[in-house]
Short mmCIF file of C-alpha atoms in Angstrom, two decimals:
data_model
loop_
_atom_site.label_atom_id
_atom_site.label_comp_id
_atom_site.label_asym_id
_atom_site.label_seq_id
_atom_site.Cartn_x
_atom_site.Cartn_y
_atom_site.Cartn_z
CA UNK A 1078 -29.25 24.91 51.23
CA UNK A 1079 -28.83 27.63 48.32
CA UNK A 1080 -31.10 26.33 45.02
CA UNK A 1081 -28.48 26.53 42.03
CA UNK A 1082 -29.47 29.21 39.76
CA UNK A 1083 -27.48 27.31 36.48
CA UNK A 1084 -30.03 26.92 33.96
CA UNK A 1085 -29.88 23.99 30.96
CA UNK A 1086 -28.54 25.49 27.92
CA UNK A 1087 -31.25 26.45 25.33
CA UNK A 1088 -31.57 25.29 21.74
CA UNK A 1089 -29.91 28.32 20.14
CA UNK A 1090 -26.55 27.84 22.80
CA UNK A 1091 -26.50 24.03 21.77
CA UNK A 1092 -26.63 24.97 18.10
CA UNK A 1093 -24.12 27.47 18.42
CA UNK A 1094 -21.78 24.92 20.05
CA UNK A 1095 -22.19 22.57 17.42
CA UNK A 1096 -21.83 24.79 14.63
CA UNK A 1097 -18.23 25.99 16.32
CA UNK A 1098 -17.63 22.07 16.73
CA UNK A 1099 -17.61 21.90 12.85
CA UNK A 1100 -15.93 25.08 12.17
CA UNK A 1101 -13.16 23.39 14.08
CA UNK A 1102 -13.43 20.36 12.28
CA UNK A 1103 -13.51 21.95 8.81
CA UNK A 1104 -10.28 23.85 9.73
CA UNK A 1105 -8.41 20.62 10.65
CA UNK A 1106 -9.93 18.90 7.26
CA UNK A 1107 -8.10 22.01 6.05
CA UNK A 1108 -4.66 21.98 7.25
CA UNK A 1109 -4.71 18.17 6.48
CA UNK A 1110 -5.10 18.75 3.22
CA UNK A 1111 -2.27 21.00 2.90
CA UNK A 1112 0.12 18.96 4.83
CA UNK A 1113 2.37 16.59 4.16
CA UNK A 1114 1.57 13.50 5.96
CA UNK A 1115 1.90 9.86 4.72
CA UNK A 1116 -1.19 8.31 2.74
CA UNK A 1117 -2.12 5.85 5.67
CA UNK A 1118 -2.36 8.67 8.19
CA UNK A 1119 -4.04 11.34 5.83
CA UNK A 1120 -7.02 8.65 4.93
CA UNK A 1121 -7.46 7.98 8.76
CA UNK A 1122 -7.24 11.82 9.86
CA UNK A 1123 -9.35 12.61 6.96
CA UNK A 1124 -12.08 9.79 7.87
CA UNK A 1125 -12.28 10.11 11.46
CA UNK A 1126 -12.86 14.07 11.04
CA UNK A 1127 -15.45 13.85 8.38
CA UNK A 1128 -17.41 10.97 10.58
CA UNK A 1129 -17.46 13.18 13.51
CA UNK A 1130 -18.46 16.09 11.47
CA UNK A 1131 -21.69 14.36 10.16
CA UNK A 1132 -22.47 12.48 13.34
CA UNK A 1133 -21.84 9.39 11.27
CA UNK A 1134 -21.66 5.58 12.61
CA UNK A 1135 -18.17 5.37 10.65
CA UNK A 1136 -16.96 5.14 7.25
CA UNK A 1137 -14.69 4.15 4.09
CA UNK A 1138 -12.38 5.84 1.57
CA UNK A 1139 -12.20 3.76 -1.76
CA UNK A 1140 -9.04 4.57 -3.57
CA UNK A 1141 -9.28 4.51 -7.64
CA UNK A 1142 -6.22 2.15 -8.86
CA UNK A 1143 -4.34 2.49 -12.18
CA UNK A 1144 -6.69 -0.27 -14.14
CA UNK A 1145 -9.68 1.18 -13.15
CA UNK A 1146 -10.02 -1.28 -9.83
CA UNK A 1147 -10.99 -0.01 -6.06
CA UNK A 1148 -8.92 -0.48 -3.46
CA UNK A 1149 -10.16 0.15 -0.05
CA UNK A 1150 -7.59 2.62 1.70
CA UNK A 1151 -9.02 3.38 5.26
CA UNK A 1152 -12.44 2.15 6.98
CA UNK A 1153 -14.15 3.04 10.27
CA UNK A 1154 -16.42 0.57 12.16
CA UNK A 1155 -17.19 -1.44 8.46
CA UNK A 1156 -19.38 -4.54 8.74
CA UNK A 1157 -17.44 -7.10 8.40
CA UNK A 1158 -19.38 -8.86 5.95
CA UNK A 1159 -18.59 -6.17 3.50
CA UNK A 1160 -14.97 -6.64 4.22
CA UNK A 1161 -15.68 -10.09 2.70
CA UNK A 1162 -15.26 -9.77 -1.20
CA UNK A 1163 -16.43 -13.50 -1.48
CA UNK A 1164 -19.90 -12.82 -0.40
CA UNK A 1165 -22.43 -11.59 -2.39
CA UNK A 1166 -23.44 -8.50 -0.69
CA UNK A 1167 -19.99 -7.44 -0.26
CA UNK A 1168 -20.09 -7.23 -4.15
CA UNK A 1169 -22.92 -5.81 -4.62
CA UNK A 1170 -21.65 -2.67 -2.36
CA UNK A 1171 -18.26 -2.67 -4.25
CA UNK A 1172 -20.38 -2.42 -7.73
CA UNK A 1173 -22.18 0.61 -5.75
CA UNK A 1174 -19.41 2.33 -4.60
CA UNK A 1175 -17.62 1.75 -8.08
CA UNK A 1176 -20.44 3.39 -9.68
CA UNK A 1177 -19.62 6.76 -7.78
CA UNK A 1178 -16.32 6.51 -8.95
CA UNK A 1179 -16.97 6.24 -12.87
CA UNK A 1180 -19.79 8.70 -12.60
CA UNK A 1181 -18.60 11.31 -9.86
CA UNK A 1182 -21.22 13.03 -7.98
CA UNK A 1183 -22.59 11.25 -4.73
CA UNK A 1184 -25.61 9.74 -3.39
CA UNK A 1185 -26.81 8.91 -0.23
CA UNK A 1186 -28.38 5.11 -0.24
CA UNK A 1187 -31.27 3.95 1.81
CA UNK A 1188 -30.48 0.81 4.06
CA UNK A 1189 -31.52 -2.37 2.43
CA UNK A 1190 -31.96 -0.72 -0.81
CA UNK A 1191 -31.09 -1.88 -4.73
CA UNK A 1192 -31.05 -4.60 -7.08
CA UNK A 1193 -29.17 -7.85 -7.52
CA UNK A 1194 -26.01 -5.85 -9.57
CA UNK A 1195 -25.44 -2.76 -6.94
CA UNK A 1196 -26.94 -1.84 -3.64
CA UNK A 1197 -26.98 -0.85 0.28
CA UNK A 1198 -27.12 -4.73 2.26
CA UNK A 1199 -26.62 -2.91 5.64
CA UNK A 1200 -28.94 -1.22 7.88
CA UNK A 1201 -27.34 2.20 7.74
CA UNK A 1202 -27.82 4.78 5.27
CA UNK A 1203 -24.68 5.20 3.00
CA UNK A 1204 -23.34 8.61 1.66
CA UNK A 1205 -21.13 8.69 -1.15
CA UNK A 1206 -19.17 11.33 -2.70
CA UNK A 1207 -16.66 11.32 -5.13
CA UNK A 1208 -13.13 12.05 -3.75
CA UNK A 1209 -11.39 15.10 -5.76
CA UNK A 1210 -12.60 17.50 -8.45
CA UNK A 1211 -15.09 17.13 -11.21
CA UNK A 1212 -11.39 17.00 -13.08
CA UNK A 1213 -9.73 14.47 -11.26
CA UNK A 1214 -11.39 11.79 -9.35
CA UNK A 1215 -9.05 9.85 -6.80
CA UNK A 1216 -11.96 7.75 -5.25
CA UNK A 1217 -14.80 7.69 -3.12
CA UNK A 1218 -15.75 8.85 0.26
CA UNK A 1219 -18.15 6.68 1.88
CA UNK A 1220 -20.34 7.42 5.59
CA UNK A 1221 -22.10 4.97 7.16
CA UNK A 1222 -25.37 7.35 8.75
CA UNK A 1223 -27.95 6.26 11.00
CA UNK A 1224 -31.39 4.90 9.39
CA UNK A 1225 -32.98 7.72 11.60
CA UNK A 1226 -31.51 10.47 9.87
CA UNK A 1227 -34.03 12.28 7.39
CA UNK A 1228 -33.86 13.12 3.95
CA UNK A 1229 -33.00 16.72 4.46
CA UNK A 1230 -30.32 16.32 6.90
CA UNK A 1231 -28.65 13.87 3.98
CA UNK A 1232 -28.41 16.03 1.56
CA UNK A 1233 -26.71 18.56 3.34
CA UNK A 1234 -24.55 16.18 4.88
CA UNK A 1235 -23.52 14.75 1.34
CA UNK A 1236 -23.45 18.64 0.33
CA UNK A 1237 -20.59 18.62 3.05
CA UNK A 1238 -18.82 15.64 2.07
CA UNK A 1239 -18.50 16.95 -1.78
CA UNK A 1240 -16.89 20.12 -0.54
CA UNK A 1241 -14.50 18.44 1.85
CA UNK A 1242 -13.38 16.23 -0.89
CA UNK A 1243 -12.89 18.89 -2.94
CA UNK A 1244 -10.44 20.44 -0.18
CA UNK A 1245 -8.82 17.01 -0.03
CA UNK A 1246 -7.79 17.44 -3.43
CA UNK A 1247 -4.95 20.12 -2.55
CA UNK A 1248 -3.41 16.56 -0.73
CA UNK A 1249 -3.52 14.37 -3.48
CA UNK A 1250 -2.30 17.25 -5.85
CA UNK A 1251 1.00 17.70 -3.89
CA UNK A 1252 1.31 14.16 -3.16
CA UNK A 1253 1.30 14.19 -7.49
CA UNK A 1254 4.00 15.95 -7.92
CA UNK A 1255 6.05 14.58 -4.96
CA UNK A 1256 5.90 11.20 -6.85
CA UNK A 1257 6.73 12.83 -10.09
CA UNK A 1258 9.73 14.47 -8.22
CA UNK A 1259 10.56 11.05 -6.55
CA UNK A 1260 10.31 8.92 -9.91
CA UNK A 1261 12.28 11.60 -11.83
CA UNK A 1262 15.09 11.10 -8.87
CA UNK A 1263 14.57 7.02 -9.30
CA UNK A 1264 15.14 7.18 -13.00
CA UNK A 1265 18.52 9.18 -12.17
CA UNK A 1266 19.66 6.45 -9.96
CA UNK A 1267 18.50 3.77 -12.02
CA UNK A 1268 20.94 5.19 -14.75
CA UNK A 1269 23.69 5.60 -12.42
CA UNK A 1270 23.30 1.88 -11.39
CA UNK A 1271 23.07 0.96 -14.61
CA UNK A 1272 26.79 2.54 -15.40
CA UNK A 1273 28.18 1.36 -12.59
CA UNK A 1274 27.08 -2.26 -12.95
CA UNK A 1275 28.60 -2.61 -16.28
CA UNK A 1276 31.90 -0.36 -15.55
CA UNK A 1277 33.47 -4.20 -14.68
CA UNK A 1278 33.92 -7.61 -16.65
CA UNK A 1279 35.08 -9.59 -13.60
CA UNK A 1280 31.63 -11.10 -12.06
CA UNK A 1281 32.81 -10.68 -8.41
CA UNK A 1282 33.48 -6.88 -8.81
CA UNK A 1283 30.31 -6.76 -10.51
CA UNK A 1284 28.44 -8.89 -7.70
CA UNK A 1285 30.02 -6.26 -5.10
CA UNK A 1286 28.73 -3.25 -7.14
CA UNK A 1287 24.97 -5.05 -7.66
CA UNK A 1288 24.94 -5.67 -3.68
CA UNK A 1289 25.83 -2.35 -2.65
CA UNK A 1290 24.19 0.23 -5.31
CA UNK A 1291 21.03 -1.94 -5.48
CA UNK A 1292 20.59 -1.68 -1.63
CA UNK A 1293 20.68 2.35 -1.94
CA UNK A 1294 18.24 1.64 -5.12
CA UNK A 1295 15.94 -0.40 -3.25
CA UNK A 1296 16.63 1.57 0.02
CA UNK A 1297 16.69 -2.22 1.87
CA UNK A 1298 18.71 -2.82 4.57
CA UNK A 1299 20.66 -5.60 2.74
CA UNK A 1300 21.35 -7.22 -0.56
CA UNK A 1301 23.58 -10.28 -1.25
CA UNK A 1302 24.33 -11.72 -4.81
CA UNK A 1303 25.50 -15.25 -5.37
CA UNK A 1304 26.37 -17.08 -8.27
CA UNK A 1305 25.22 -20.45 -9.45
CA UNK A 1306 27.43 -23.04 -10.67
CA UNK A 1307 25.46 -26.41 -11.71
CA UNK A 1308 23.00 -26.99 -8.53
CA UNK A 1309 25.31 -25.17 -5.85
CA UNK A 1310 24.98 -21.60 -5.30
CA UNK A 1311 28.18 -19.73 -3.78
CA UNK A 1312 27.44 -16.24 -1.98
CA UNK A 1313 30.06 -13.61 -3.32
CA UNK A 1314 28.87 -10.03 -2.18
CA UNK A 1315 26.92 -8.85 0.78
CA UNK A 1316 26.22 -5.13 1.00
CA UNK A 1317 28.46 -3.29 3.40
CA UNK A 1318 30.75 -6.39 3.78
CA UNK A 1319 34.36 -6.13 2.21
CA UNK A 1320 34.85 -9.83 2.72
CA UNK A 1321 32.09 -12.41 2.85
CA UNK A 1322 32.67 -15.19 5.62
CA UNK A 1323 31.84 -18.49 3.89
CA UNK A 1324 31.68 -20.06 7.35
CA UNK A 1325 29.25 -17.82 9.01
CA UNK A 1326 25.69 -19.61 9.95
CA UNK A 1327 24.12 -16.33 8.25
CA UNK A 1328 25.91 -16.96 4.83
CA UNK A 1329 25.37 -20.81 5.19
CA UNK A 1330 21.98 -20.32 5.44
CA UNK A 1331 21.67 -18.10 2.87
CA UNK A 1332 23.30 -20.51 0.38
CA UNK A 1333 21.14 -23.18 1.46
CA UNK A 1334 17.82 -20.95 0.75
CA UNK A 1335 19.34 -19.88 -2.37
CA UNK A 1336 19.79 -23.43 -3.50
CA UNK A 1337 16.36 -24.19 -2.89
CA UNK A 1338 14.65 -21.14 -4.44
CA UNK A 1339 17.04 -21.96 -7.92
CA UNK A 1340 15.72 -25.44 -8.09
CA UNK A 1341 11.86 -24.05 -8.02
CA UNK A 1342 13.07 -21.79 -10.96
CA UNK A 1343 10.79 -19.02 -9.33
CA UNK A 1344 11.20 -16.22 -7.01
CA UNK A 1345 10.62 -16.04 -3.41
CA UNK A 1346 8.80 -13.41 -1.54
CA UNK A 1347 8.29 -13.80 2.48
CA UNK A 1348 6.82 -11.22 4.85
CA UNK A 1349 5.56 -13.23 7.13
CA UNK A 1350 3.40 -15.47 5.74
CA UNK A 1351 4.44 -18.86 4.78
CA UNK A 1352 1.28 -20.56 3.71
CA UNK A 1353 1.30 -23.08 0.93
CA UNK A 1354 5.36 -23.15 0.84
CA UNK A 1355 6.75 -26.72 -0.14
CA UNK A 1356 8.23 -28.44 3.05
CA UNK A 1357 12.10 -28.07 1.71
CA UNK A 1358 11.69 -24.25 0.99
CA UNK A 1359 9.61 -23.66 4.52
CA UNK A 1360 12.46 -25.09 6.63
CA UNK A 1361 15.43 -23.51 4.53
CA UNK A 1362 13.41 -19.97 5.15
CA UNK A 1363 12.49 -20.71 8.90
CA UNK A 1364 16.50 -21.53 9.60
CA UNK A 1365 17.62 -18.20 7.62
CA UNK A 1366 15.01 -15.92 9.02
CA UNK A 1367 16.18 -17.14 12.59
CA UNK A 1368 19.95 -16.07 11.56
CA UNK A 1369 18.84 -12.67 9.70
CA UNK A 1370 15.98 -11.50 12.05
CA UNK A 1371 14.87 -10.16 8.52
CA UNK A 1372 10.85 -9.15 8.74
CA UNK A 1373 10.87 -9.11 4.58
CA UNK A 1374 13.02 -11.25 1.83
CA UNK A 1375 13.33 -11.56 -1.76
CA UNK A 1376 15.13 -14.40 -3.12
CA UNK A 1377 15.12 -13.80 -7.21
CA UNK A 1378 16.90 -16.10 -9.56
CA UNK A 1379 18.97 -14.09 -11.83
CA UNK A 1380 18.79 -15.10 -15.48
CA UNK A 1381 20.71 -15.31 -18.62
CA UNK A 1382 19.47 -12.71 -21.09
CA UNK A 1383 17.75 -14.41 -24.40
CA UNK A 1384 15.87 -13.69 -27.27
CA UNK A 1385 14.87 -16.64 -28.04
CA UNK A 1386 10.65 -17.39 -28.25
CA UNK A 1387 8.80 -20.26 -26.43
CA UNK A 1388 6.32 -22.03 -27.96
CA UNK A 1389 3.80 -20.44 -26.30
CA UNK A 1390 4.92 -16.89 -28.16
CA UNK A 1391 6.28 -15.75 -24.97
CA UNK A 1392 9.80 -14.73 -24.18
CA UNK A 1393 12.27 -18.03 -23.50
CA UNK A 1394 13.80 -18.16 -20.03
CA UNK A 1395 17.57 -18.25 -20.10
CA UNK A 1396 19.38 -20.24 -17.37
CA UNK A 1397 19.91 -19.18 -14.00
CA UNK A 1398 23.46 -17.70 -13.81
CA UNK A 1399 22.90 -15.90 -10.44
CA UNK A 1400 20.56 -15.36 -7.25
CA UNK A 1401 19.87 -12.06 -5.47
CA UNK A 1402 18.51 -11.43 -2.08
CA UNK A 1403 16.74 -8.43 -0.53
CA UNK A 1404 16.03 -7.94 2.49
CA UNK A 1405 14.15 -5.90 5.31
CA UNK A 1406 15.16 -5.85 8.46
CA UNK A 1407 14.54 -2.59 9.83
CA UNK A 1408 13.33 -0.41 7.02
CA UNK A 1409 10.04 0.47 6.40
CA UNK A 1410 9.46 0.25 2.49
CA UNK A 1411 6.18 -1.72 1.54
CA UNK A 1412 6.29 -5.61 0.24
CA UNK A 1413 5.06 -4.07 -3.00
CA UNK A 1414 7.51 -1.11 -3.00
CA UNK A 1415 9.94 -3.70 -2.47
CA UNK A 1416 9.01 -6.25 -5.08
CA UNK A 1417 8.56 -3.11 -7.20
CA UNK A 1418 12.00 -1.72 -7.11
CA UNK A 1419 13.89 -5.16 -6.67
CA UNK A 1420 12.36 -6.00 -10.30
CA UNK A 1421 13.68 -3.13 -11.76
CA UNK A 1422 17.15 -4.03 -10.39
#
């Protein structure tokens, strides 16, 4: 048999291939940063390419919240103990990340290092770099590196993270501009909504205006309005319907749910979790979900405006005169966005 003449690749060939692979990942990150991907997908795609480029074990992306808080936006192979906010090690780790968020720059932190206030409780090296530019820090990118990686390689990888974070700033800037545009459009819709719902003094006509216009403003699948008379609720308007069939199972179930919520005096929000719901609310909610197939439901009491002040100095609450039901059946609005837009309405 003839012997194979194929030679194993030498060190220079291996190095050339590695450089080519990294260049490819850098090009992909550049394209991602100039794309219009939604946040969740951008963070995931960006993080996976960073981890691959530095041969890391995993990583995380932390984002700055409006009030200075910190939110985990995306993670890959993160130690489960770091995800439990009640554990002291997780709290030390979060304070370490927050330090980068406040000061900018970056650090590489050896395994099992730090102090009682902040530190790295894991068996891996942590590479942390501010996400964005020196003028606008959006968050922190974190990479979990093998403990055998030397200091020089860690410093090189940290510099790479800084460069990629600066490139990602293009995506954040585009996102902010889009948010400003969306906000302007939203306020135009709010002004139009306010004019339309104050255009008529008839309660039923106004309820129909609220149901139909609020559905578009909130971008939910269905909005309904009920009027409160004593302890009873009558559903008088359902978006997209000219007539409300009071005998239908859907309307009857909605009426019972609204009456239970009005009795509590507090809004009800349901997104699949019924933990800690009172039994009377849980039973009415179960019945209505079976009829409506809604994935998300908000039942919000509508109160009469008041200028009175309560004993504790807060604005007193007026009597409940109506109730609004907002439902998500197929729409993909997040629970937080659904609540914010509903409160605006």
